[in-house]
Amino acid sequence: MTKLVTGFLLLIICTTSFSQKNTNQRAEWFTHSRFGMFIHWGVYSGAEGYWKGEKLRNDNNYSEWLMYRNRIEMDEYVTLLKRFDWNELKPEEWVLLAKNSGMKYITITAKHHDGFGLWDSKVSDYDLGNYTNPRRDIIQEMADACKKHGIKLCLYYSHWIDWQHEYGWNHNREIYKLKPEEYDQYWQEKVIPQIKELLTNYGEISMMWFDMWIHHSNSIITKEQLLQLKNTIRELQPNCIVNSRLGLSLDEDPDVDYKTLGDNQLGSKKEDFPWQSPATVAHSWGFHSSDTNWKSTSSLLKALIGNVSLNGNLMLNIGPRANGEVPYEISNRMLEMGKWLNVNGEAIYGAEAFDLDKDLHDWGKITCKQDGNKFKIYLHVDNWPLNKKLHLTGISSSPEKVYLLADKEKKSLNFNYSKVFTEISLPYLQPDNYISVVVVEYNSKPEIVDGLVSKTVDGGYSLLPDNQFENDKSIVVEPLASSGTIPRHVVVNSNKTFIWKIYVDKVGEKNLDVSYSFQNQESAGDITVKISGKIFKHNIRPTGQTVAEPNEAWYIDNFRSNRVGTMNFAEKGFYTIEMIIEPQQKKEVNFQWLWVK
Ligand code: GLC
């Protein structure tokens, strides 16, 4: 055992210095803020997803695409403005909603694809200044309200697509061609002058959010035009950050400030470069009266926490109605998030990814922060353990103190620490109805041991093809199939060895169960498990099939749990678990997991 432990300690990874790297100075406020509001509001808001009795065409159901999808002529489209209630409309209320929801910045659609400006533009008549009496300038009103309430103002500007300008881009140009010189006319007489207006007349604009989701080389827009646009921004407001949907790849211009993920695409891996997911509470960005697939508050909080735990931001959208009203289903969830952030914001603002694998623990996610001379790890627990014991695997330092973030008195929680395992005793009731945060404080950034399999909330170890100690590149994990009835597994048809490492914090006997599917009529081949010189052998058995649905001739291969043996873990410490699958005559075994408990 001692040998094992020493060998293991050598594998301790001394982690790199704290703080999200590659963040240029300009983007520092952004990575610190983590949570912002997106506002999609424009002429389309007056249609509420319907035009002349017909629902928005096209299944992507983005109501701001109404003009294009339902083939509406411009002069008819603007009649939608008659439905607007200009007396009721108070943009300051959107700003207050953002503030009370814990958001630090707002990005509003100054000009969406319909080409209609929400400000009083001298460059185009197609704007609110021209269609309201008394004149309204929503960008000015937003700038004033944001300033008053300490929120950063950011602008969405549709640069690539413009359905108003005769030479702007719309996808029909793939059929009805446009000459590059014509497109440049649109660019020089609308885009560049409007960007100049927006960055000159409204004080500080913290971010320009562009919206082109293909690379410029696949469209009419040129690299030169995009650079001209970016340089105009840099000249007028050097602190204004620009998102990657500008259309230049980071390789050709590393000066883009952050990466924008796809619509409603959450982070999947830790990245040092700043990034953000734009997200909706239901589906459409603009208000759509039949868009009712609301995400729950806890799933929205999980989206935010998940992104921050990978160094990302979340920008959550409101699609106000033509009178400015924000649907209750949206505002209610956002305000709930705000209440949560009021208590737990310390674990989000200025917090970042910790070094452990993002899916290591089954109770939730981890964020971290250097706070004065303390290093804090925040455990976002979305599954309060039934036995009130929280298992933290992989950190090889003892905490100084553990407490609930919701507890103003910071009353210490009891914990046991050994080698790489911290077991925290939780109170019976979780302090938050959604996600409770446990703070684990260290004197300095703790070291970690990477590659261990963690202990689950129910006290077992789930050894999977893809959580082996060393990343086995030869392994192909088959994804979930047949509506999830076929689990993730590895097809094994010749001898294959799997190796995992676990830390056992309590001595005693544990069962070893292996799950696989074996579609053969008879037993054939062996599975051998080796732990600390002990050998357990199992003869591979047929697992049969199950009828998934009656009379549908839909049969699925069974994955069954088989007892391989019972191991006495006589000492606390690290254990290497080796499993060898030896199929006979190349008869395929589909291995799912080895469960130790
Ligand atoms: C897409 C849509 C657009 C929406 C944006 C938000 O690009 O075209 O309507 O504004 O996503 O991320």
GROMACS .gro file of C-alpha atoms in nm, residues 41-197:
model
  157
   41TRP     CA    1  -3.722   4.383  -2.932
   42GLY     CA    2  -3.819   4.548  -3.258
   43VAL     CA    3  -4.095   4.583  -3.517
   44TYR     CA    4  -4.148   4.203  -3.511
   45SER     CA    5  -4.250   4.224  -3.142
   46GLY     CA    6  -4.577   4.372  -3.261
   47ALA     CA    7  -4.662   4.054  -3.456
   48GLU     CA    8  -4.620   3.816  -3.160
   49GLY     CA    9  -4.525   3.535  -3.397
   50TYR     CA   10  -4.829   3.568  -3.631
   51TRP     CA   11  -4.888   3.745  -3.960
   52LYS     CA   12  -5.238   3.781  -4.108
   53GLY     CA   13  -5.357   3.490  -3.897
   54GLU     CA   14  -5.074   3.262  -3.999
   55LYS     CA   15  -4.810   3.144  -3.757
   56LEU     CA   16  -4.451   3.222  -3.835
   57ARG     CA   17  -4.326   2.993  -4.110
   58ASN     CA   18  -4.024   2.770  -4.067
   59ASP     CA   19  -3.967   2.543  -3.777
   60ASN     CA   20  -3.691   2.745  -3.616
   61ASN     CA   21  -3.968   2.965  -3.481
   62TYR     CA   22  -3.756   3.275  -3.420
   63SER     CA   23  -4.022   3.546  -3.424
   64GLU     CA   24  -3.771   3.816  -3.524
   65TRP     CA   25  -3.741   3.636  -3.858
   66LEU     CA   26  -4.110   3.698  -3.940
   67MET     CA   27  -4.050   3.954  -4.217
   68TYR     CA   28  -3.825   3.714  -4.406
   69ARG     CA   29  -4.003   3.387  -4.332
   70ASN     CA   30  -4.355   3.506  -4.415
   71ARG     CA   31  -4.240   3.712  -4.715
   72ILE     CA   32  -4.368   4.047  -4.589
   73GLU     CA   33  -4.313   4.367  -4.788
   74MET     CA   34  -4.141   4.645  -4.598
   75ASP     CA   35  -4.425   4.897  -4.609
   76GLU     CA   36  -4.666   4.639  -4.468
   77TYR     CA   37  -4.414   4.519  -4.211
   78VAL     CA   38  -4.386   4.862  -4.050
   79THR     CA   39  -4.764   4.876  -3.996
   80LEU     CA   40  -4.691   4.644  -3.704
   81LEU     CA   41  -4.564   4.954  -3.523
   82LYS     CA   42  -4.928   5.059  -3.483
   83ARG     CA   43  -4.965   4.791  -3.220
   84PHE     CA   44  -4.696   4.951  -3.004
   85ASP     CA   45  -4.800   5.126  -2.687
   86TRP     CA   46  -4.549   5.408  -2.662
   87ASN     CA   47  -4.692   5.545  -2.337
   88GLU     CA   48  -4.654   5.213  -2.162
   89LEU     CA   49  -4.307   5.144  -2.295
   90LYS     CA   50  -4.040   5.209  -2.030
   91PRO     CA   51  -3.698   5.063  -2.116
   92GLU     CA   52  -3.581   5.149  -1.765
   93GLU     CA   53  -3.796   4.860  -1.646
   94TRP     CA   54  -3.588   4.619  -1.855
   95VAL     CA   55  -3.276   4.762  -1.697
   96LEU     CA   56  -3.424   4.720  -1.349
   97LEU     CA   57  -3.523   4.365  -1.429
   98ALA     CA   58  -3.163   4.294  -1.534
   99LYS     CA   59  -3.029   4.452  -1.219
  100ASN     CA   60  -3.267   4.267  -0.990
  101SER     CA   61  -3.183   3.945  -1.170
  102GLY     CA   62  -2.814   3.985  -1.092
  103MET     CA   63  -2.715   4.065  -1.449
  104LYS     CA   64  -2.428   4.306  -1.506
  105TYR     CA   65  -2.474   4.401  -1.871
  106ILE     CA   66  -2.745   4.428  -2.133
  107THR     CA   67  -2.720   4.371  -2.506
  108ILE     CA   68  -3.012   4.516  -2.700
  109THR     CA   69  -3.090   4.467  -3.067
  110ALA     CA   70  -3.008   4.816  -3.201
  111LYS     CA   71  -3.066   4.680  -3.549
  112HIS     CA   72  -3.176   4.324  -3.616
  113HIS     CA   73  -3.188   4.148  -3.953
  114ASP     CA   74  -3.497   4.349  -4.056
  115GLY     CA   75  -3.265   4.650  -4.086
  116PHE     CA   76  -3.484   4.869  -3.862
  117GLY     CA   77  -3.294   5.090  -3.615
  118LEU     CA   78  -3.417   5.141  -3.260
  119TRP     CA   79  -3.256   5.483  -3.251
  120ASP     CA   80  -3.286   5.807  -3.442
  121SER     CA   81  -3.042   5.742  -3.724
  122LYS     CA   82  -2.940   6.017  -3.962
  123VAL     CA   83  -2.811   5.754  -4.202
  124SER     CA   84  -3.138   5.571  -4.267
  125ASP     CA   85  -3.506   5.659  -4.250
  126TYR     CA   86  -3.586   5.309  -4.148
  127ASP     CA   87  -3.570   5.367  -3.776
  128LEU     CA   88  -3.775   5.457  -3.471
  129GLY     CA   89  -3.687   5.825  -3.497
  130ASN     CA   90  -3.883   5.832  -3.819
  131TYR     CA   91  -4.175   5.615  -3.712
  132THR     CA   92  -4.261   5.763  -3.372
  133ASN     CA   93  -4.425   6.087  -3.275
  134PRO     CA   94  -4.311   6.216  -3.032
  135ARG     CA   95  -3.979   6.074  -3.143
  136ARG     CA   96  -3.839   5.781  -2.943
  137ASP     CA   97  -3.479   5.675  -2.931
  138ILE     CA   98  -3.462   5.349  -2.741
  139ILE     CA   99  -3.083   5.335  -2.748
  140GLN     CA  100  -3.070   5.676  -2.577
  141GLU     CA  101  -3.329   5.566  -2.322
  142MET     CA  102  -3.134   5.247  -2.256
  143ALA     CA  103  -2.808   5.439  -2.228
  144ASP     CA  104  -2.961   5.672  -1.968
  145ALA     CA  105  -3.121   5.392  -1.767
  146CYS     CA  106  -2.809   5.175  -1.777
  147LYS     CA  107  -2.598   5.463  -1.656
  148LYS     CA  108  -2.843   5.537  -1.377
  149HIS     CA  109  -2.846   5.177  -1.254
  150GLY     CA  110  -2.482   5.083  -1.309
  151ILE     CA  111  -2.537   4.832  -1.589
  152LYS     CA  112  -2.309   4.808  -1.891
  153LEU     CA  113  -2.478   4.880  -2.222
  154CYS     CA  114  -2.396   4.659  -2.519
  155LEU     CA  115  -2.544   4.664  -2.869
  156TYR     CA  116  -2.649   4.389  -3.106
  157TYR     CA  117  -2.605   4.507  -3.465
  158SER     CA  118  -2.691   4.284  -3.762
  159HIS     CA  119  -2.405   4.373  -3.996
  160TRP     CA  120  -2.415   4.088  -4.246
  161ILE     CA  121  -2.789   4.048  -4.293
  162ASP     CA  122  -3.012   4.346  -4.368
  163TRP     CA  123  -3.354   4.294  -4.526
  164GLN     CA  124  -3.422   4.664  -4.573
  165HIS     CA  125  -3.131   4.791  -4.778
  166GLU     CA  126  -3.164   4.695  -5.143
  167TYR     CA  127  -2.805   4.574  -5.141
  168GLY     CA  128  -2.799   4.423  -4.792
  169TRP     CA  129  -2.767   4.047  -4.756
  170ASN     CA  130  -3.063   3.819  -4.727
  171HIS     CA  131  -3.046   3.449  -4.798
  172ASN     CA  132  -3.246   3.489  -5.119
  173ARG     CA  133  -2.935   3.645  -5.267
  174GLU     CA  134  -2.824   3.288  -5.317
  175ILE     CA  135  -3.092   3.276  -5.587
  176TYR     CA  136  -3.110   3.642  -5.690
  177LYS     CA  137  -2.747   3.739  -5.703
  178LEU     CA  138  -2.586   4.049  -5.564
  179LYS     CA  139  -2.262   4.204  -5.690
  180PRO     CA  140  -1.978   4.258  -5.443
  181GLU     CA  141  -1.974   4.631  -5.533
  182GLU     CA  142  -2.342   4.654  -5.450
  183TYR     CA  143  -2.290   4.487  -5.114
  184ASP     CA  144  -2.005   4.727  -5.047
  185GLN     CA  145  -2.242   5.015  -5.117
  186TYR     CA  146  -2.469   4.885  -4.838
  187TRP     CA  147  -2.165   4.846  -4.618
  188GLN     CA  148  -2.026   5.193  -4.673
  189GLU     CA  149  -2.353   5.382  -4.668
  190LYS     CA  150  -2.536   5.200  -4.391
  191VAL     CA  151  -2.320   4.975  -4.170
  192ILE     CA  152  -2.012   5.189  -4.117
  193PRO     CA  153  -2.199   5.520  -4.069
  194GLN     CA  154  -2.452   5.360  -3.832
  195ILE     CA  155  -2.177   5.201  -3.625
  196LYS     CA  156  -2.016   5.545  -3.607
  197GLU     CA  157  -2.343   5.696  -3.484
   0.00000   0.00000   0.00000
